[in-house]
Coordinates of C-alpha atoms in Angstrom, one line a residue:
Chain L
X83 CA 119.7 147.5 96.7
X84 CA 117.1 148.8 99.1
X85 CA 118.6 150.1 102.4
X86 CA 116.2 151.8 105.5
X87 CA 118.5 154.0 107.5
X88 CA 116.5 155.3 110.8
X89 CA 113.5 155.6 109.2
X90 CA 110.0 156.7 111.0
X91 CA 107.1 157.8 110.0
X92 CA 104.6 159.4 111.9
X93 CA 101.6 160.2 110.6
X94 CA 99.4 164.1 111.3
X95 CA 97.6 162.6 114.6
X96 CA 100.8 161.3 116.0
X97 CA 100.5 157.7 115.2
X98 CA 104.1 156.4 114.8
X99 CA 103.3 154.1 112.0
X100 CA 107.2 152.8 111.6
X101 CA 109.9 153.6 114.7
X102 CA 113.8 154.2 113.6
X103 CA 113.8 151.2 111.2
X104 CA 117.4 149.6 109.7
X105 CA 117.5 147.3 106.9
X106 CA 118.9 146.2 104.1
X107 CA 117.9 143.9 100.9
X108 CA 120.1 142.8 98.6
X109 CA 119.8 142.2 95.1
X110 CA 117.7 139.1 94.0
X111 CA 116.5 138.2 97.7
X112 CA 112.9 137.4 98.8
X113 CA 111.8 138.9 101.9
X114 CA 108.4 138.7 103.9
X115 CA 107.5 141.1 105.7
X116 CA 105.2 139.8 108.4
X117 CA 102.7 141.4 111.2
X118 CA 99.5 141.6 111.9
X119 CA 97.2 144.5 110.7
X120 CA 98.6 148.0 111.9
X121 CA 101.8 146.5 113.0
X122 CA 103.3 149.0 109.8
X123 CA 103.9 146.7 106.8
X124 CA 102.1 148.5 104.3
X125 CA 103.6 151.9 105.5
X126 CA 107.1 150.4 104.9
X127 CA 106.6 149.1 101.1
X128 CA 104.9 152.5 100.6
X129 CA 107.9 154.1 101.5
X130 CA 109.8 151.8 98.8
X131 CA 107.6 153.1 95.9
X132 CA 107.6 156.8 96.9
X133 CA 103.9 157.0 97.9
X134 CA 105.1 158.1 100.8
X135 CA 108.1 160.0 102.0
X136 CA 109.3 159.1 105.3
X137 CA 109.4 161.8 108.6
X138 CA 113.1 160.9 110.0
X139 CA 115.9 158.7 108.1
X140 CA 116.5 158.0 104.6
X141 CA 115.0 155.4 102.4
X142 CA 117.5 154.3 99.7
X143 CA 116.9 152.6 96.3
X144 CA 120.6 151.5 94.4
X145 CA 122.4 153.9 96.6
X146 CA 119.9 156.8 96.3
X147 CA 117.9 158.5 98.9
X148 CA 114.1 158.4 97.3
X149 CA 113.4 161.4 99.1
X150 CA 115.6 163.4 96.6
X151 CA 114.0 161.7 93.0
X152 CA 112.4 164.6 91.7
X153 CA 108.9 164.4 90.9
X154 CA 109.4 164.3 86.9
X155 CA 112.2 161.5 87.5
X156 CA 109.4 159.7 90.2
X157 CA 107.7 157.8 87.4
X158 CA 111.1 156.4 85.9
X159 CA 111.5 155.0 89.7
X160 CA 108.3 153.5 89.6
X161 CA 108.8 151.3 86.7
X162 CA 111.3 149.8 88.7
X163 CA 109.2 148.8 91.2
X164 CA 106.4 146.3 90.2
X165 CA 103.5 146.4 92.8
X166 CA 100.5 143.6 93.5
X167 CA 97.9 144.4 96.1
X168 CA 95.2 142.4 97.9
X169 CA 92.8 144.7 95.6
X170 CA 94.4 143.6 92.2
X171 CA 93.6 146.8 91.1
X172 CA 92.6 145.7 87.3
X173 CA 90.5 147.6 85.4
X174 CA 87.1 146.5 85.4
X175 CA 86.7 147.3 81.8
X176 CA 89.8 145.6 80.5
X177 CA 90.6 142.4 79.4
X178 CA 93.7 140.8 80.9
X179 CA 95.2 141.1 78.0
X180 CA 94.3 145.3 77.4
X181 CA 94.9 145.2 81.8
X182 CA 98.5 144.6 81.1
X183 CA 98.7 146.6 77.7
X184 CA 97.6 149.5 79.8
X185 CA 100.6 149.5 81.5
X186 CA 102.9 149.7 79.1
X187 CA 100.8 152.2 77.1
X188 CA 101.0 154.7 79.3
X189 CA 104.5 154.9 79.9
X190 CA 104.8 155.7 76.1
X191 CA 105.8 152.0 74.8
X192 CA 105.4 151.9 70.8
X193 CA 102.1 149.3 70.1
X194 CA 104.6 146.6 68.2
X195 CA 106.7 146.5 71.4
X196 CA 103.4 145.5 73.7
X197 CA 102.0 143.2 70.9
X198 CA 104.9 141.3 71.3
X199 CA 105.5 141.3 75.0
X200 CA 101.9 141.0 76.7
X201 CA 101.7 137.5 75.6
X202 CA 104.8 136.6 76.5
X203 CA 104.1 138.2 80.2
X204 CA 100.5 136.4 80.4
X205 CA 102.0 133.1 79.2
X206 CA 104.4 133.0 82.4
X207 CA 102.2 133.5 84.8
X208 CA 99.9 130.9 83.1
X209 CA 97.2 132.9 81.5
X210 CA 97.8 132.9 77.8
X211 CA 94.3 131.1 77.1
X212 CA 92.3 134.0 79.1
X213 CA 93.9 137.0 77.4
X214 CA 90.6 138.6 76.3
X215 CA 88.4 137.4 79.5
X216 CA 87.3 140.6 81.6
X217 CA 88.3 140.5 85.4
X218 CA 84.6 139.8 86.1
X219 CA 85.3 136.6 84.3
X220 CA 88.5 135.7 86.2
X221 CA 88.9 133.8 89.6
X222 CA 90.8 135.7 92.3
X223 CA 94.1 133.7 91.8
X224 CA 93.7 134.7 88.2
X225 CA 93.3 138.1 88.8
X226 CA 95.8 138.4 91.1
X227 CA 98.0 136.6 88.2
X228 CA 97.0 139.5 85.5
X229 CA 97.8 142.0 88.4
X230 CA 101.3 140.4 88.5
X231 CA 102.0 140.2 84.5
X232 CA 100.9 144.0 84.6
X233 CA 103.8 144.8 87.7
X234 CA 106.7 142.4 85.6
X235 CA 105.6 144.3 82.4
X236 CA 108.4 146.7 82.9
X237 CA 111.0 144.1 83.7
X238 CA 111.3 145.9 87.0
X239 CA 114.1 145.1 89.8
X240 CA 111.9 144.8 92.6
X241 CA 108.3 143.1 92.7
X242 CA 106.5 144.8 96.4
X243 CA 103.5 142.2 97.0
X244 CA 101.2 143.7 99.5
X245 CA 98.9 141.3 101.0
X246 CA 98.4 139.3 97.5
X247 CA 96.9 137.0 98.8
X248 CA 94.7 138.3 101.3
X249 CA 91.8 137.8 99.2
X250 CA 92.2 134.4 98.3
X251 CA 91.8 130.5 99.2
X252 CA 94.7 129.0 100.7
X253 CA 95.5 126.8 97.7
X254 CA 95.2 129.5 95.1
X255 CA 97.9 131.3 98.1
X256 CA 100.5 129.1 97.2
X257 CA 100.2 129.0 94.2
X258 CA 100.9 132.6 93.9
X259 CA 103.6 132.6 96.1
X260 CA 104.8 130.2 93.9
X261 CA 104.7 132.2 91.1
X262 CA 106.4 134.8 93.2
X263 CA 109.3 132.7 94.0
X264 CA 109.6 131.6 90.5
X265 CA 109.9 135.3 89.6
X266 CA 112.5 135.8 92.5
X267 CA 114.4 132.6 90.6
X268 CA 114.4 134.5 87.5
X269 CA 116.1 137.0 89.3
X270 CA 114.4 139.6 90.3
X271 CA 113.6 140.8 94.2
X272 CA 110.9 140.5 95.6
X273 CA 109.4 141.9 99.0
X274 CA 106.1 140.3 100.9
X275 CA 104.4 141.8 102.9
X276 CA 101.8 139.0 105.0
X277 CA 100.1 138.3 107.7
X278 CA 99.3 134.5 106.7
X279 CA 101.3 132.2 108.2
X280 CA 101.1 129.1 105.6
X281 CA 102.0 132.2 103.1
X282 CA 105.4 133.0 104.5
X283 CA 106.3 129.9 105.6
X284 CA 105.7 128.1 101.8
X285 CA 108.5 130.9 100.8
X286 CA 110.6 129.5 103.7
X287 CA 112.9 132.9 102.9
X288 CA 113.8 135.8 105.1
X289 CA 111.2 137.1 107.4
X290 CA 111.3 140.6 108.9
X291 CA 108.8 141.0 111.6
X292 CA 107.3 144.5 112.4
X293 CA 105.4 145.0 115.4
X294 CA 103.8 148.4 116.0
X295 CA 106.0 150.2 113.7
X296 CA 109.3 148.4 115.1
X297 CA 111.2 145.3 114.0
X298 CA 111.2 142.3 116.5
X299 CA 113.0 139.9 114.1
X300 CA 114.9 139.6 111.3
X301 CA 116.0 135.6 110.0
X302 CA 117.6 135.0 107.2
X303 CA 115.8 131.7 107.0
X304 CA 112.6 132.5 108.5
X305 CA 109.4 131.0 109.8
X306 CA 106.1 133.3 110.5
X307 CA 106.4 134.0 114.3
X308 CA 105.1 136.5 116.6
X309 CA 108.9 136.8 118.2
Chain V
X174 CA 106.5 161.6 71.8
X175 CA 103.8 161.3 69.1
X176 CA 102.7 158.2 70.2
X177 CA 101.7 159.7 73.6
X178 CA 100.1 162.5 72.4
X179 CA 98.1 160.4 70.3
X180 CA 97.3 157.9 73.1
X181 CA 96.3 160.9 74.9
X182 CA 94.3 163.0 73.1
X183 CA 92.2 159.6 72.5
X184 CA 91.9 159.6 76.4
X185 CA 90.8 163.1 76.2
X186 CA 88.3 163.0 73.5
X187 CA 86.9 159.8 75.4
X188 CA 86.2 161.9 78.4
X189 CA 84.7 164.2 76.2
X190 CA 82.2 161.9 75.4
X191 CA 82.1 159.7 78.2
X192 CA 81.3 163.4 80.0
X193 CA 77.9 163.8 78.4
X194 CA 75.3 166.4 79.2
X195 CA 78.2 168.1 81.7
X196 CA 80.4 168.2 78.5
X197 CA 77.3 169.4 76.6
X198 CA 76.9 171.9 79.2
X199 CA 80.3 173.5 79.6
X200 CA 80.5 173.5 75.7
X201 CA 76.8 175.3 75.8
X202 CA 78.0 178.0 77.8
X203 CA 81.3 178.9 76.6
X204 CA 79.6 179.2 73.4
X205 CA 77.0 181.7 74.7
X206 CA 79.7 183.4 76.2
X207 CA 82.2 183.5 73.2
X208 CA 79.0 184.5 70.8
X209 CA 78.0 187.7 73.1
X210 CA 81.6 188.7 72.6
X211 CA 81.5 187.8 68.8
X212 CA 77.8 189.9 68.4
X213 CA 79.5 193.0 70.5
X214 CA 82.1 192.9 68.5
X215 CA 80.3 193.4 65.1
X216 CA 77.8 195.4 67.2
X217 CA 80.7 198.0 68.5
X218 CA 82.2 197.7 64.7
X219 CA 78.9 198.5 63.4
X220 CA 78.0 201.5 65.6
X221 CA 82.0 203.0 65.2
X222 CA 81.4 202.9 61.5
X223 CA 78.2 204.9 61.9
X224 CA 79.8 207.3 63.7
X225 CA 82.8 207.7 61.6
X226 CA 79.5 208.5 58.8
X227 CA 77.9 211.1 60.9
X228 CA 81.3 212.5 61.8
X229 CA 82.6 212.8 58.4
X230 CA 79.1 214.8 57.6
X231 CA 79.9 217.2 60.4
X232 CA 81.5 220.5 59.7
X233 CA 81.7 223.9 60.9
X234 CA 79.5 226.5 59.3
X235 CA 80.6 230.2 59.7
X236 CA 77.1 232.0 58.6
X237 CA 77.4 235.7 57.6
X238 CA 75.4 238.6 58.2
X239 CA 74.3 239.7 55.3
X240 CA 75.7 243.3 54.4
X241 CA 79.6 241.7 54.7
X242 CA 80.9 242.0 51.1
X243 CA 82.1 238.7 49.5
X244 CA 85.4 239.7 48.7
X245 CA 85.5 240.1 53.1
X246 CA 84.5 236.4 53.4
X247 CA 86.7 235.8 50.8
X248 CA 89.7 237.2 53.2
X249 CA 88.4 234.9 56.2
X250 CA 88.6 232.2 54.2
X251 CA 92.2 232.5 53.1
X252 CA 93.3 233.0 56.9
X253 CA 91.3 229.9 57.5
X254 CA 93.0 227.9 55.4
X255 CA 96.6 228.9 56.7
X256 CA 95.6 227.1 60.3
X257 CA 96.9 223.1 60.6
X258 CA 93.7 221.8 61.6
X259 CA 91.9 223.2 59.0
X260 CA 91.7 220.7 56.0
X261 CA 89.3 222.7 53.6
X262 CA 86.9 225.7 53.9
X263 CA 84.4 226.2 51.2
X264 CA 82.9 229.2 50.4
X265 CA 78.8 229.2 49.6
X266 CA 77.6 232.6 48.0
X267 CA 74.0 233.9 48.9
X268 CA 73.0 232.7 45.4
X269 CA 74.5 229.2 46.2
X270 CA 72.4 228.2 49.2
X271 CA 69.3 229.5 47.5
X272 CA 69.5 227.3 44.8
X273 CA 70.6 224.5 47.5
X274 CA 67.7 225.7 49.8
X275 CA 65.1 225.8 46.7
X276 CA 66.1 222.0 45.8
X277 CA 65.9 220.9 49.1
X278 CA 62.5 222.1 49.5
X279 CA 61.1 221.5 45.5
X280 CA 58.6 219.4 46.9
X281 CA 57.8 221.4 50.0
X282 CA 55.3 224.3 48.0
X283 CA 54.5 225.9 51.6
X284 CA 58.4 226.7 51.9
X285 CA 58.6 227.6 48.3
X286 CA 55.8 230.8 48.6
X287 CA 56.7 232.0 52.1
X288 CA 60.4 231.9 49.8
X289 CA 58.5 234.3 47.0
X290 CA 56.7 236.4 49.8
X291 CA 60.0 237.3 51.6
X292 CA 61.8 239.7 49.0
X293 CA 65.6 239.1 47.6
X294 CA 67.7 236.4 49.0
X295 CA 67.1 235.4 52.7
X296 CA 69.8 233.4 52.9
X297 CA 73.4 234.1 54.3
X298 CA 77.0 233.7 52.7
X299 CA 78.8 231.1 54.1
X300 CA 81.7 229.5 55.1
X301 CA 81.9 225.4 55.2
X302 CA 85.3 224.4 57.3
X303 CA 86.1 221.2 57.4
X304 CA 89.2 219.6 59.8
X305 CA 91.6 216.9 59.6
X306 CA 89.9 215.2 63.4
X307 CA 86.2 215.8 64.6
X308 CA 87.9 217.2 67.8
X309 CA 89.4 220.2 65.7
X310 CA 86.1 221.7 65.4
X311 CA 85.9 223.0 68.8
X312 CA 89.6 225.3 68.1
X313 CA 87.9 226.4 65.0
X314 CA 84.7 227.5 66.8
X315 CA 87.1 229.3 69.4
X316 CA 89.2 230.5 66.9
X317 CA 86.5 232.6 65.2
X318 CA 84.5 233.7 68.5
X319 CA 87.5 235.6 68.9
X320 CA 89.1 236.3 65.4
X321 CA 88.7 240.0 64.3
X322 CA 85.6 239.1 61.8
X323 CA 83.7 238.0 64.6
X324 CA 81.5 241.1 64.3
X325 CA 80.6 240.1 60.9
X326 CA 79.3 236.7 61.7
X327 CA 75.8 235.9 62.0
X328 CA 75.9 232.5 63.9
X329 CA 78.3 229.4 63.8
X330 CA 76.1 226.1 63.4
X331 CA 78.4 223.0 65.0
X332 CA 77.0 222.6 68.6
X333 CA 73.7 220.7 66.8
X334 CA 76.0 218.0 65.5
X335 CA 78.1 218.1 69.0
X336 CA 75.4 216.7 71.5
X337 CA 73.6 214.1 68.2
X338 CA 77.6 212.9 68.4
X339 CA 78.0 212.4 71.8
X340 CA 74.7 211.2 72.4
X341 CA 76.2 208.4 69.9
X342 CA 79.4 208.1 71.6
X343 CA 77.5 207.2 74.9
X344 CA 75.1 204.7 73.6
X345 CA 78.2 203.0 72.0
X346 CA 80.2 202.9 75.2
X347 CA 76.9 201.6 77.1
X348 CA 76.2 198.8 75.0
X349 CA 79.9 197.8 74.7
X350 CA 80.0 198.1 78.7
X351 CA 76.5 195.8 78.9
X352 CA 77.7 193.1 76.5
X353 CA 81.4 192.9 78.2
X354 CA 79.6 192.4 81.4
X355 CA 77.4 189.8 79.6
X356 CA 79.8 188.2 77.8
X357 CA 82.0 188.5 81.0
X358 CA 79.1 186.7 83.6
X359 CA 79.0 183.8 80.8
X360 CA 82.7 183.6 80.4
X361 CA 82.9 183.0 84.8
X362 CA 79.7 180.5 84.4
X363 CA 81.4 178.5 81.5
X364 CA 84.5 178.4 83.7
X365 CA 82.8 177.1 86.5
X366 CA 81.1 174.4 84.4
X367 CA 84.5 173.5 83.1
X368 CA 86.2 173.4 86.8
X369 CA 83.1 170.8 87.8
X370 CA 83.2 168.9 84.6
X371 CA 87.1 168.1 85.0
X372 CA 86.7 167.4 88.5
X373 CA 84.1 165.1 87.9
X374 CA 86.3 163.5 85.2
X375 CA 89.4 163.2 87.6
X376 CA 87.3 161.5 89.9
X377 CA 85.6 158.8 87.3
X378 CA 89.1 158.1 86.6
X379 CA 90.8 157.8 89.9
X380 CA 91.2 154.1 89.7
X381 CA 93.2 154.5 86.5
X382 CA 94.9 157.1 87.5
X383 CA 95.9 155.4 90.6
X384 CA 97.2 152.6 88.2
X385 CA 99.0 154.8 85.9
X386 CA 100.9 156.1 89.0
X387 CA 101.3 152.4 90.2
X388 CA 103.3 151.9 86.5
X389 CA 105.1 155.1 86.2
X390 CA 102.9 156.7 83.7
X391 CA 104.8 160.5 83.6
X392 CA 103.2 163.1 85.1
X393 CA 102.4 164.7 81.7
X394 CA 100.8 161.7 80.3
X395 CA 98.3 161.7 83.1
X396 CA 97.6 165.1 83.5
X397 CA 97.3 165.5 79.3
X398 CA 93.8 163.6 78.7
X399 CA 92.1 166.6 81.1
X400 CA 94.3 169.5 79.1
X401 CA 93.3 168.0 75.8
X402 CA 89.4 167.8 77.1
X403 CA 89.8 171.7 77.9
X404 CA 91.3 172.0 74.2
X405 CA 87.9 170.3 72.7
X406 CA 86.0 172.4 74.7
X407 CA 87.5 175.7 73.7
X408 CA 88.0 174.1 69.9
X409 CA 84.2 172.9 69.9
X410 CA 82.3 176.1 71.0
X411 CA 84.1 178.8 69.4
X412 CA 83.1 176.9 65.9
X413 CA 79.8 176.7 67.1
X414 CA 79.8 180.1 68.1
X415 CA 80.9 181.2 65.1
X416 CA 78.5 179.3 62.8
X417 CA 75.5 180.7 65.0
X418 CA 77.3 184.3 64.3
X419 CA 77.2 183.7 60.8
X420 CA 73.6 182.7 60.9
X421 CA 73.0 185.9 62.9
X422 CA 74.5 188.2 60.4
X423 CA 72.8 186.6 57.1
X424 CA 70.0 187.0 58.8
X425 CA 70.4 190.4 60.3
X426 CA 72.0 192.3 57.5
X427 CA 68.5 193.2 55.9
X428 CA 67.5 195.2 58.9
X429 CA 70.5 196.9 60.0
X430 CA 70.9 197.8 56.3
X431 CA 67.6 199.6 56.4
X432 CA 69.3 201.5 59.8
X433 CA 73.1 202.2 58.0
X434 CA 72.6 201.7 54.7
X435 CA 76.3 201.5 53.6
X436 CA 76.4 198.8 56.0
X437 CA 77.3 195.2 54.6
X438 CA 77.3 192.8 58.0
X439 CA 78.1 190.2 55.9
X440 CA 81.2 191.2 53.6
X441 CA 82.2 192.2 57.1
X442 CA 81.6 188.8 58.7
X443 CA 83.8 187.4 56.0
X444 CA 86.4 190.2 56.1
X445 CA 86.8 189.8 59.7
X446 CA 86.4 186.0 60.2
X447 CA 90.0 184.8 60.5
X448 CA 90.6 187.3 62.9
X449 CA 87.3 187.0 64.6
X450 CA 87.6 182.9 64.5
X451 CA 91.4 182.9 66.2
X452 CA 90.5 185.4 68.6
X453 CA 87.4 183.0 70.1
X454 CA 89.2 180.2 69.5
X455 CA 92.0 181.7 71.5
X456 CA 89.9 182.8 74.1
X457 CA 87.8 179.6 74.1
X458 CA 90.7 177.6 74.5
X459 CA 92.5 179.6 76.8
X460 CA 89.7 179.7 79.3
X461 CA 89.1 176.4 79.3
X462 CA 92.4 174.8 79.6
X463 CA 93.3 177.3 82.2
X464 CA 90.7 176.2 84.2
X465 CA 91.2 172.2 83.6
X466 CA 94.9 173.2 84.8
X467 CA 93.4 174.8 88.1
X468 CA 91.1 171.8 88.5
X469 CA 93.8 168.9 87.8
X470 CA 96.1 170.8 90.3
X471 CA 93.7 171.3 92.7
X472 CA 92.3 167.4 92.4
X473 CA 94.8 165.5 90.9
X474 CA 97.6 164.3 92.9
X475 CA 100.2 163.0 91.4

């Protein structure tokens, strides 16, 4: 489903932020993406959601080369990719509830359509009784939760978690990683990108390591190492 | 499609107010600038008609000595009315512009006896020719200087009339140029004002712009909340602008009416005001959502 064919990506000053990467990730897998900071995992997700193009290779998403979506088809792309960040990126001025409407709003979905599927979205990831709390009035695990009902809103293919739980304690950790690998049982990808050990090994998945902008290892039933 | 343009234009008019005194500053402008534009044209329109008065009064008058025999005169004035330009010549007798000069001058007494001191009829015959175009005259003026008859006229009266018109002509041109140049500076400020205000907008709403990317929110749906603010702007000062016009012209009309008196500014307010109204309002718009489309492309990366 997602396929990196001798990708690199070097950035203006010459800083080779990914080095002729190969992979592939199949439909309805989990994947962690592990490294420590700079090693290029944010770079490579990036490249998944066309935020970036990449200098050499070919990025490919159901057979197509991203690099040739046209920028009026790049939205449609985009709401098949769900993204969650160590930021949540909510609205400050939103409640969950309008957080997640937001999304849907803006991609032109009629009002009964989002009446009827915010709740639903907020009741699996286990905030139906917060709805109308603000993020101010949210813990960090909750916010990270709206931020994940807003990325699922679109039913998308792929969820790309980048750091999610970098902000957080380590209980409220796993319990989104949880909720991530419940979403992956529902059947749809997802990719992680972490540098926290207890993280990565709780999903007990595949593991692709990335060290400074090259892959080191890649186990299909992977532990966090430093290979 | 609707339901984006709705959801859109909400955004937009929410910028609009969420924008404040920048909003109230753009809109002030353009409004200043649309309303010069709006007062030169009435002003130019004004001024044209005035001319077009003075104009019609002009005419060439052939004066005749006087020992040329009327039936003489009568001749030029047939051969003066074969020629195209010509569009009427009318012939004034000696005893005609007496009684013309003696009613012009009843109330003057000190005219009327130096009139009884001078014996007979002072006054000459003439010829009044009128043409179809102001700019005629000047072949009729030429055409007599050297026209056979020439020895029996006493003095052709247009070049009086010539310099008052161009005189006119000039002033009109010079305020025209003035108020373009006016109405022009104000039109580049309110641009300016626009430009900041958008960019100022885009960069309030970076985080939900960032987020609408994040989603897949089309291109158009992001970029229409700034258009749409550049709409109200246009939308909002050229109805300001033209209520202050009308304001203008209520209360103007009693003093330019003592300058032209056949002037009505205010039947011509209401004649004009549909074309007057979608000409700022095209303008007004225009302007401003040309410039929001300069300042999204030049901030807003999509």
């Amino acid at each position: 489903m997602i396929k990196f064919e001798n990708v690199s990506k070097i950035y203006r000053d010459d800083f080779v932020a990914l080095n002729d990467i190969n992979f592939e990730i199949q439909d309805g897998e989990f994947v962690s993406i592990v490294g420590s900071s700079g090693a290029g995992k944010s770079t490579l997700l990036r490249l998944i959601y066309a935020e970036e193009q990449p200098t050499e290779g070919a990025v490919f998403f159901n057979d197509v080369p991203i690099i040739e979506i046209s920028r009026r088809k790049l939205p449609f792309h985009r709401r098949n990719i769900g993204t969650v960040f160590q930021d949540f990126k909510l609205l400050p001025k939103k409640t969950a509830y309008e957080n997640v409407a937001y999304a849907m709003e803006v991609c032109g979905a009629p009002t009964e359509e989002i009446k009827s599927d915010v709740p639903q979205i907020l009741e699996i990831v286990g905030l139906a009784d917060k709805m109308n709390k603000f993020p101010s009035q949210l813990s960090g695990g909750e916010q990270q939760r709206v931020a994940m009902a807003r990325a699922l809103i679109h039913k998308p293919m792929v969820i790309v978690a980048d750091e999610p739980t970098g902000n957080l304690d380590p209980v409220t950790s796993v319990e989104i990683v949880q909720l991530l690998l419940k979403i992956n049982k529902l059947g749809t990808t997802v990719i992680l990108a972490s540098h926290d050990k207890d993280v990565v090994n709780k999903a007990a998945k595949r593991v692709i390591v990335l060290d400074r902008g090259n892959i080191i290892c890649d186990d299909a039933k992977g532990k966090y190492k430093i290979c | 499609m609707f339901l984006i343009l709705g959801r859109t234009f909400k955004e937009g008019i929410k910028n609009f107010v969420k924008n404040g005194l920048l909003s109230l500053a753009a809109v002030s402008v353009l409004t200043i600038s649309l309303l010069v534009g709006g007062i030169l044209f009435i002003t130019s329109e004004t001024a044209s008609q005035l001319l077009k008065d003075i104009e019609s009064k002009v005419n060439v008058t052939i004066h005749f000595k006087s020992d040329v025999e009327e039936n003489d005169i009568l001749e030029v004035k047939k051969e003066l009315e074969n020629y195209s330009e010509v569009d009427g010549v009318e012939y004034i007798s000696k005893e005609q512009a007496l009684e013309t000069f003696k009613k012009n001058n009843a109330n003057r007494p000190a005219v009327m006896q130096a009139l009884e001191v001078v014996e007979g009829n002072p006054l000459p015959a003439s010829l009044v020719v009128r043409t179809h175009d102001p700019s005629q005259y000047e072949t009729v003026v030429e055409y007599v200087a050297k026209a056979s008859f020439k020895e029996d006229v006493r003095e052709i009266n247009f070049e009086r009339h010539k310099e008052i018109i161009a005189k006119l002509v000039k002033i009109t041109s010079e305020v025209k140029k003035a108020g373009m140049v006016i109405a022009g500076f104000f039109a580049v400020v309110a641009a300016l004002l626009i430009f900041n205000t958008i960019r100022i907008a885009i960069f309030t709403h970076r985080q939900e712009i960032e987020i609408m990317r994040l989603v897949g929110a089309s291109n158009t749906y992001i970029r229409l909340p700034f258009i749409y603010e550049g709409i109200i702007y246009g939308l909002s000062s050229s109805v300001i602008s033209m209520t202050l016009l009308f304001f203008a012209v209520k209360y103007g009309t009693p003093y330019v009416s003592k300058i032209i008196p056949s002037k009505d500014l205010l039947s011509f307010y209401y004649e004009n005001i549909g074309m007057m109204f979608s000409v700022q309002l095209g303008v007004g718009i225009l302007l401003s959502v040309f410039t929001s489309i300069v300042a999204i492309r030049r901030y807003l990366k999509i």
